Amino acid sequence: MSIFHLIIFICFLLSISYLVFLTSASWCQPLAFPQQTTRQFEQRTDRFWEFQEESNSWVEVKLPFDLVSCVNDNCTKVGLIDQTSKTEEEHLANGKDVSNKTKSLKMREGDLIGLEENSYTVLPLRRRMSLTKMSDTSIWVTGESGSIYERFWNGVQWVIAPHDLQISAGRAVSVLIVNQTIFTISEEGNLYQMKLSDWVELKPAFNQSINKEAEQSSVIQMKSGTVSYDGLRVYFCTKTGLLLELSEVEPPRWENHGRPPGADVAAIADMARIRTDVVYTISPTGDLYEYDKSSRPSWKKHLQSEETDKDGSLVPLQGCMIYGLSGDHSVSLFLLSKGGKLVERRLHQRKWKWITHGSPEDHHLTSITPFLEDELKERFFSLFLTTSTGSVFEYQIPKHLGTAQEDQISEAWQNHMHPPNAKAARGIPGLKFQLCRILFALDDGRLAELHLPGLGGQNSGPTNQFNRKKLSSKYIWSILDAPESEGWNGEYCTEERGPMNCIAGIKDEPNDSGNIRSLTRRRKGTKAQQDYLSLGTSRSRLVKASEEYRFPDNWINTSFRLRLVQAGVSFFIITEAGLIFEYLYTESVWLWLRHDHSTPMRGALGNYNGSVFFVDVYGTLLIRERSNNELAWINCTAMRKGRQVIGGPPWDGMSGKLKVTAEDALFFVSKSGRLLQFSVALRKFKWKDCRSPPETKLACIIDQEVFRENIVFVVGRNGRLYQYNKVTELWHEHHQSQHLVLSRLPGTAMRPSFFSLTGSLFMLSEDGGLVEYHWNAWNGWNWVEHGTPSKDVTLVAPPSPCIKGNQLFLIGSDGNIYLRYMDQLIWRWKNCGFPQNGDGDTRDQTEMGANDRMQEVCMDNDPTANLDINLKNPNDQNRKCDPKVAPTRPIPFSEDSVIFELRDGRLAEIQKVQDSKWVWQRIIGTPTSSCKGSYLTALAS
């Protein structure tokens, strides 16, 4: 090869290498140096969801939506999702217009105008709720708490009568009424029969010679039951998959029908009306079986078609059977598939076939309520179905529609949505109460009635006669209150003469002056619907929930410095330095007992069965209790799922209502602003995160189960009132005007009688005024602003405990305490000053305020009695004594006395001597007071 050719060849190789290098560089460049400035996010949809930890579910958001990044509770806006620029015509062409999807359901004109179903949250299953009709005047209900109560029309109004199982029997899950005999099934699977107002356990007993495969009655546990259409027999499904029949009640006659070959009975779908021995069941795998004791074999399986297989197997729930839908001798059994579709098993001309009716768009059906004979729509049958998101749909089926599915009418689905600020319970069928009146269990534990205007509601009794032509065809909702066992406000009936009598109510009667006394406790139907607001739809967003409220440094210490352990015997105090002292009466001597711990304490947050809960400077929750005659500490925060806390319940129960149950728990507020439940019953300690309302951090607990059983009232750091229902585990916000902002201090509950739900929650407003949230059966919830004792005094500490149901103390900014009490149905102020008033003035003082209320002055018992008997020289000015009252939350010491802290660190006791007359009883010296006195101390060990 010549030199010339060699040079040409080398140049050729170099050119190839250079091209490869350039090409490689061009391939790698976008990966190594991405052109961020040219890349843009392209939005192709207008539907976005966010995951809410509070509800543990996905919720669709409204656009525009701010994208917020939070690090260590420091939140900043990092972006925005806005609506796309597509025109409405483009949306319609692509089928993406969400609002028109809702309109395509053809909602009726009167169906809750203004409410939008923008939440796709799937509700939890409520496994204990059920509705059973005994008669037009008697509806039996089992609540989510496992209680049993009856809604009874006593001739004047609907009343609630309790029929709970005994505590040892556990919770009830359903009620069955067979030939006027009432049965209930407990959560453990035991069957009980009501005899003379008492529940007696009924164990199945079989003739073993006839039923060789019958199981021993001691191990038979009932799962559910269904009463025959003639009301004389009841079929049971057991937890082991057997089908049992109680054919006679007195004496009981049991039959064991066994189970399908190779399958179990998970639910009873329905029973035939004409052939009364035919029962339809559903297996756990979703197969339909037919049991006919008169045929051989007794069990037959209904095979599914290819079309129904696509929608999934059947859900083991009660269905609905309709006769004559497609002909005089046709039978239609309506069921639900696991895909949430309505399916029909139809018998026509001696042939069975499957028909899929589907479901409303974007909805999953969970239960069927039969509505068989709607005379107002003679051309249709109507089925009412609930969805997984809490809506109610009506499915209209034309009579004699033939055998072809295309004969169905268009727009068969009618959306009745749900009551305002409430959802229908998932998987719980409604109950046809009367013509055009249907009851539904709500997810929050209450009931709701879907009815025609003028034909139902809270104040409407059974109606047998009405003018059909004047009735509207638009359904409306009415919410019905549930009893306190479910956390609500429905009062139980009484044996007293009057409108609330359990048997026969008496209408309003004229009094001696000829006026009509308004005894009938009827509320406006819409009032109850406005008190409780659904979270996420309230106007509280106007108050920025993300706005950080900074607690004062001594907030825990001033709110939880004192804690009563045993009335008249023992209470705790936490000093500013974090020391723990117990004031104890033992062997006829009062002494201070010191409880040492390695870390300083901040407050005493609770007391349960003699064990006291403390929080240290790090937020650790600790229990101080006696074990084997020795005192011990238990670290609760170190337990599984333990949290750091800042607050607890203000009081430890209601007088006359204290009882130890297997579900006892204390509630605390975490540092992050969430509600925490700490189970303490039987020493089975367990933490549970109850979360917090959306976009809201909690500040403090106002009341735990003193004012309402199963309800915890809290104040958010946005100054608004919320409640948590520990039965349904739901949060609700209470209606509150925007100008009213509550302080972040504990409150107190005032409930005059254990047998009445009437009462109030007392709190302070942000500007230092007294605020009352009152409830009674006539008017429901109402806010009352009491203001301040005088123009130049504000209230600076949480209210004292309630005394005798109509009195409480407040601490003023001037160091005096003020009594707020009711005298002849009028609220009044009384200035009780502070112990050792220098001038000993006992004259009444009158100040005319905004409401022209009188202010009085309390009387000292004896000027010398105000002083600790152990003080040597009470007039010594060098002793740094300041007898004015400190802004520390007071505690009860007995039924008629209250303990306050003074500014000098001492304690003072005020005692009631007559109805509203109080005297300062004594001053108690403390180990850390700047005003020194004599006292006895000891070290706890």
Coordinates of C-alpha atoms in Angstrom, one line a residue, residues 556-862:
I556 CA -50.5 23.4 80.0
N557 CA -49.5 24.4 83.5
T558 CA -52.3 27.0 84.0
S559 CA -55.0 24.7 82.4
F560 CA -54.0 21.5 84.1
R561 CA -52.0 22.6 87.2
L562 CA -54.7 21.1 89.6
R563 CA -56.4 17.7 89.5
L564 CA -58.9 16.1 91.9
V565 CA -58.3 12.5 92.8
Q566 CA -60.8 11.9 95.5
A567 CA -63.4 14.4 96.6
G568 CA -62.6 15.9 100.0
V569 CA -59.6 13.6 100.4
S570 CA -56.9 14.2 97.8
F571 CA -55.8 16.4 94.9
F572 CA -52.6 17.1 93.0
I573 CA -50.8 20.4 92.1
I574 CA -48.0 20.9 89.7
T575 CA -45.6 23.7 90.5
E576 CA -43.9 26.1 88.1
A577 CA -40.7 24.2 88.6
G578 CA -42.4 20.9 87.5
L579 CA -42.6 19.4 91.0
I580 CA -45.6 17.2 91.9
F581 CA -47.4 17.5 95.3
E582 CA -50.5 15.7 96.5
Y583 CA -52.6 17.3 99.2
L584 CA -53.8 14.3 101.2
Y585 CA -56.1 13.9 104.2
T586 CA -54.9 10.9 106.2
E587 CA -55.2 9.9 109.8
S588 CA -57.1 13.2 110.6
V589 CA -54.2 15.2 109.3
W590 CA -53.7 17.2 106.1
L591 CA -50.3 16.9 104.6
W592 CA -48.4 17.5 101.3
L593 CA -47.0 14.4 99.7
R594 CA -44.3 14.8 97.1
H595 CA -44.1 12.5 94.1
D596 CA -40.7 12.6 92.4
H597 CA -39.9 11.9 88.8
S598 CA -36.7 12.2 86.7
T599 CA -38.2 14.9 84.4
P600 CA -40.2 18.0 85.4
M601 CA -43.9 17.9 84.9
R602 CA -46.2 20.3 83.1
G603 CA -49.7 19.2 84.2
A604 CA -52.1 16.6 85.4
L605 CA -54.3 15.6 82.4
G606 CA -56.7 13.0 83.8
N607 CA -57.8 10.7 86.5
Y608 CA -59.2 7.2 86.0
N609 CA -60.0 4.8 88.8
G610 CA -57.4 6.4 91.1
S611 CA -54.6 6.5 88.5
V612 CA -53.5 10.0 87.6
F613 CA -52.2 10.9 84.1
F614 CA -49.4 13.5 83.9
V615 CA -47.5 15.1 81.1
D616 CA -43.9 16.2 81.4
V617 CA -42.0 19.0 79.7
Y618 CA -41.3 16.8 76.7
G619 CA -45.0 15.9 76.1
T620 CA -44.6 12.3 77.5
L621 CA -47.8 10.9 79.0
L622 CA -47.2 9.2 82.3
I623 CA -49.4 7.3 84.8
R624 CA -48.9 7.5 88.5
E625 CA -50.6 4.6 90.2
R626 CA -50.4 2.3 93.2
S627 CA -49.2 -1.2 92.5
N628 CA -48.9 -3.8 95.4
N629 CA -48.9 -1.0 98.0
E630 CA -46.2 0.8 96.1
L631 CA -46.4 3.8 93.8
A632 CA -45.2 3.3 90.3
W633 CA -44.8 5.3 87.0
I634 CA -45.9 4.0 83.6
N635 CA -44.8 5.6 80.4
C636 CA -47.7 5.6 78.0
T637 CA -46.0 7.5 75.2
A638 CA -43.4 4.7 75.0
M639 CA -46.2 2.2 74.2
R640 CA -47.0 1.1 70.7
K641 CA -48.4 4.0 68.7
G642 CA -47.8 6.3 71.6
R643 CA -47.7 10.0 71.0
Q644 CA -46.6 13.2 72.8
V645 CA -49.5 15.2 74.2
I646 CA -50.4 18.7 75.3
G647 CA -53.8 18.4 76.8
G648 CA -56.6 16.1 78.0
P649 CA -60.2 16.1 79.3
P650 CA -60.9 19.0 81.6
W651 CA -63.1 16.9 84.0
D652 CA -63.2 13.3 85.0
G653 CA -66.8 12.4 84.6
M654 CA -70.3 13.5 85.8
S655 CA -71.6 13.0 89.3
G656 CA -73.9 10.0 89.4
K657 CA -72.7 8.9 85.9
L658 CA -69.3 7.5 86.8
K659 CA -69.1 3.8 85.9
V660 CA -66.4 1.5 84.8
T661 CA -67.0 -0.3 81.5
A662 CA -65.0 -2.5 79.1
E663 CA -64.8 0.5 76.7
D664 CA -63.4 3.2 79.0
A665 CA -60.9 5.5 77.5
L666 CA -59.4 8.9 78.0
F667 CA -58.9 11.4 75.1
F668 CA -55.8 13.6 74.7
V669 CA -54.6 16.2 72.2
S670 CA -51.3 15.5 70.5
K671 CA -48.6 18.0 69.9
S672 CA -49.5 17.9 66.2
G673 CA -53.1 18.8 66.9
R674 CA -54.8 15.4 66.6
L675 CA -57.2 13.7 68.9
L676 CA -55.9 10.6 70.6
Q677 CA -57.9 7.9 72.3
F678 CA -56.1 5.9 75.1
S679 CA -58.0 2.8 76.2
V680 CA -57.7 2.2 79.9
A681 CA -60.4 -0.4 80.7
L682 CA -59.1 -3.6 82.4
R683 CA -55.6 -2.2 82.1
K684 CA -55.5 -3.1 78.4
F685 CA -53.7 0.0 77.4
K686 CA -54.1 0.9 73.7
W687 CA -53.6 4.0 71.6
K688 CA -55.8 5.1 68.8
D689 CA -55.4 8.0 66.4
C690 CA -58.8 9.7 66.0
R691 CA -57.2 12.3 63.7
S692 CA -58.7 15.8 63.4
P693 CA -61.1 17.7 61.2
P694 CA -59.7 18.4 57.7
E695 CA -57.4 21.3 57.5
T696 CA -57.7 21.9 61.3
K697 CA -55.4 21.3 64.2
L698 CA -57.0 20.8 67.6
A699 CA -56.3 23.1 70.5
C700 CA -58.0 21.6 73.5
I701 CA -60.8 19.3 74.7
I702 CA -63.9 21.1 75.9
D703 CA -65.7 18.1 77.3
Q704 CA -65.4 14.3 77.2
E705 CA -68.6 12.4 77.6
V706 CA -70.0 14.5 80.4
F707 CA -72.5 16.4 78.4
R708 CA -73.1 13.7 75.8
E709 CA -72.2 10.0 76.1
N710 CA -69.8 8.9 73.4
I711 CA -69.1 12.5 72.3
V712 CA -65.9 14.5 72.7
F713 CA -66.2 18.3 72.1
V714 CA -63.1 20.1 71.0
V715 CA -62.0 23.5 69.9
G716 CA -59.7 23.8 66.9
R717 CA -56.8 26.2 66.7
N718 CA -59.0 28.2 64.3
G719 CA -61.3 28.9 67.3
R720 CA -64.2 26.8 66.1
L721 CA -66.2 24.0 67.8
Y722 CA -66.1 20.4 66.6
Q723 CA -67.2 17.1 68.0
Y724 CA -66.0 13.5 67.6
N725 CA -68.3 10.6 67.9
K726 CA -66.4 7.6 69.2
V727 CA -69.2 5.2 68.1
T728 CA -69.2 6.1 64.4
E729 CA -65.7 7.6 64.5
L730 CA -66.9 10.7 62.6
W731 CA -66.2 14.4 63.0
H732 CA -68.8 17.1 62.8
E733 CA -68.5 20.8 62.9
H734 CA -71.1 22.9 64.8
H735 CA -72.8 25.9 63.2
Q736 CA -71.0 29.0 64.5
S737 CA -71.2 32.6 63.4
Q738 CA -68.0 33.9 61.8
H739 CA -67.6 36.7 64.3
L740 CA -67.5 34.3 67.2
V741 CA -64.0 32.9 67.8
L742 CA -63.5 30.7 70.8
S743 CA -60.5 30.8 73.1
R744 CA -58.1 27.8 73.1
L745 CA -58.9 27.0 76.7
P746 CA -60.8 24.0 78.2
G747 CA -64.5 24.4 78.9
T748 CA -67.0 22.9 81.2
A749 CA -70.3 21.0 80.8
M750 CA -73.5 21.9 82.6
R751 CA -76.1 19.2 82.7
P752 CA -78.6 19.7 85.5
S753 CA -80.0 16.1 85.4
F754 CA -78.6 12.8 84.4
F755 CA -82.0 11.8 83.1
S756 CA -82.3 14.9 80.8
L757 CA -80.1 15.8 77.9
T758 CA -80.9 19.6 78.3
G759 CA -77.8 21.5 79.3
S760 CA -74.9 23.7 78.1
L761 CA -71.2 23.8 77.2
F762 CA -69.5 26.9 78.7
M763 CA -66.4 28.3 77.0
L764 CA -64.6 31.6 76.7
S765 CA -64.4 33.7 73.6
E766 CA -61.1 35.0 72.2
D767 CA -61.9 38.4 73.6
G768 CA -62.4 37.2 77.1
G769 CA -66.2 36.8 77.3
L770 CA -68.3 33.9 78.5
V771 CA -70.0 31.9 75.8
E772 CA -72.7 29.2 76.2
Y773 CA -73.7 26.6 73.7
H774 CA -77.1 25.4 74.9
W775 CA -79.3 22.5 73.9
N776 CA -82.9 21.6 74.7
A777 CA -85.5 19.4 73.1
W778 CA -87.6 22.4 71.9
N779 CA -85.0 24.5 70.1
G780 CA -82.0 22.3 69.6
W781 CA -78.6 24.0 69.8
N782 CA -78.3 27.7 70.4
W783 CA -75.4 30.0 71.1
V784 CA -75.7 32.5 74.0
E785 CA -73.0 35.2 74.6
H786 CA -72.9 36.1 78.3
G787 CA -70.2 38.7 77.9
T788 CA -68.2 39.8 81.0
P789 CA -69.1 40.8 84.5
S790 CA -68.3 44.5 83.8
K791 CA -66.8 46.6 81.1
D792 CA -63.3 46.8 82.6
V793 CA -63.0 43.1 83.4
T794 CA -62.3 40.2 81.1
L795 CA -62.2 36.5 81.9
V796 CA -58.7 35.1 81.9
A797 CA -59.0 31.4 82.9
P798 CA -61.1 28.3 81.9
P799 CA -64.5 28.1 83.7
S800 CA -64.8 26.2 87.0
P801 CA -66.8 22.9 87.2
C802 CA -70.6 23.1 87.1
I803 CA -72.2 23.3 90.6
K804 CA -75.8 22.0 91.1
G805 CA -76.5 22.4 87.4
N806 CA -76.9 26.1 87.4
Q807 CA -73.7 27.8 88.8
L808 CA -70.1 28.2 87.7
F809 CA -67.1 30.4 88.6
L810 CA -65.0 32.6 86.3
I811 CA -61.7 34.3 87.1
G812 CA -61.5 38.0 86.2
S813 CA -58.5 40.0 85.0
D814 CA -58.8 42.0 88.2
G815 CA -58.0 38.9 90.4
N816 CA -61.6 38.5 91.6
I817 CA -63.7 35.4 91.0
Y818 CA -67.2 35.9 89.6
L819 CA -70.2 33.5 90.0
R820 CA -72.5 33.1 87.1
Y821 CA -75.7 31.6 88.3
M822 CA -79.4 31.3 87.3
D823 CA -82.0 32.8 89.4
Q824 CA -85.7 32.4 88.4
L825 CA -84.7 31.6 84.8
I826 CA -82.5 34.7 84.6
W827 CA -78.7 34.6 84.4
R828 CA -77.0 36.8 87.0
W829 CA -73.4 37.8 87.9
K830 CA -72.1 37.8 91.5
N831 CA -68.7 39.2 92.5
C832 CA -67.1 36.9 95.0
G833 CA -63.8 38.9 95.1
F834 CA -60.8 37.0 96.6
P835 CA -60.0 35.9 100.2
Q836 CA -58.9 38.5 102.7
N837 CA -60.7 41.5 101.2
G838 CA -59.0 44.4 103.0
D839 CA -62.1 46.5 103.6
G840 CA -64.3 43.6 104.4
D841 CA -67.0 45.2 102.3
T842 CA -70.1 43.0 102.1
R843 CA -72.5 45.5 100.5
D844 CA -74.3 44.6 97.3
Q845 CA -73.0 46.4 94.2
T846 CA -75.1 47.0 91.1
E847 CA -73.8 47.6 87.6
M848 CA -76.0 48.0 84.7
G849 CA -74.5 46.2 81.7
A850 CA -75.7 45.6 78.2
N851 CA -78.3 43.2 79.4
D852 CA -79.2 45.1 82.6
R853 CA -78.1 42.2 84.7
M854 CA -77.4 42.7 88.4
Q855 CA -73.9 42.1 89.9
E856 CA -73.7 41.2 93.5
V857 CA -70.9 40.7 96.0
C858 CA -70.3 37.4 97.8
M859 CA -70.0 37.5 101.6
D860 CA -67.0 36.3 103.6
N861 CA -67.8 33.9 106.3
D862 CA -65.4 35.5 108.8

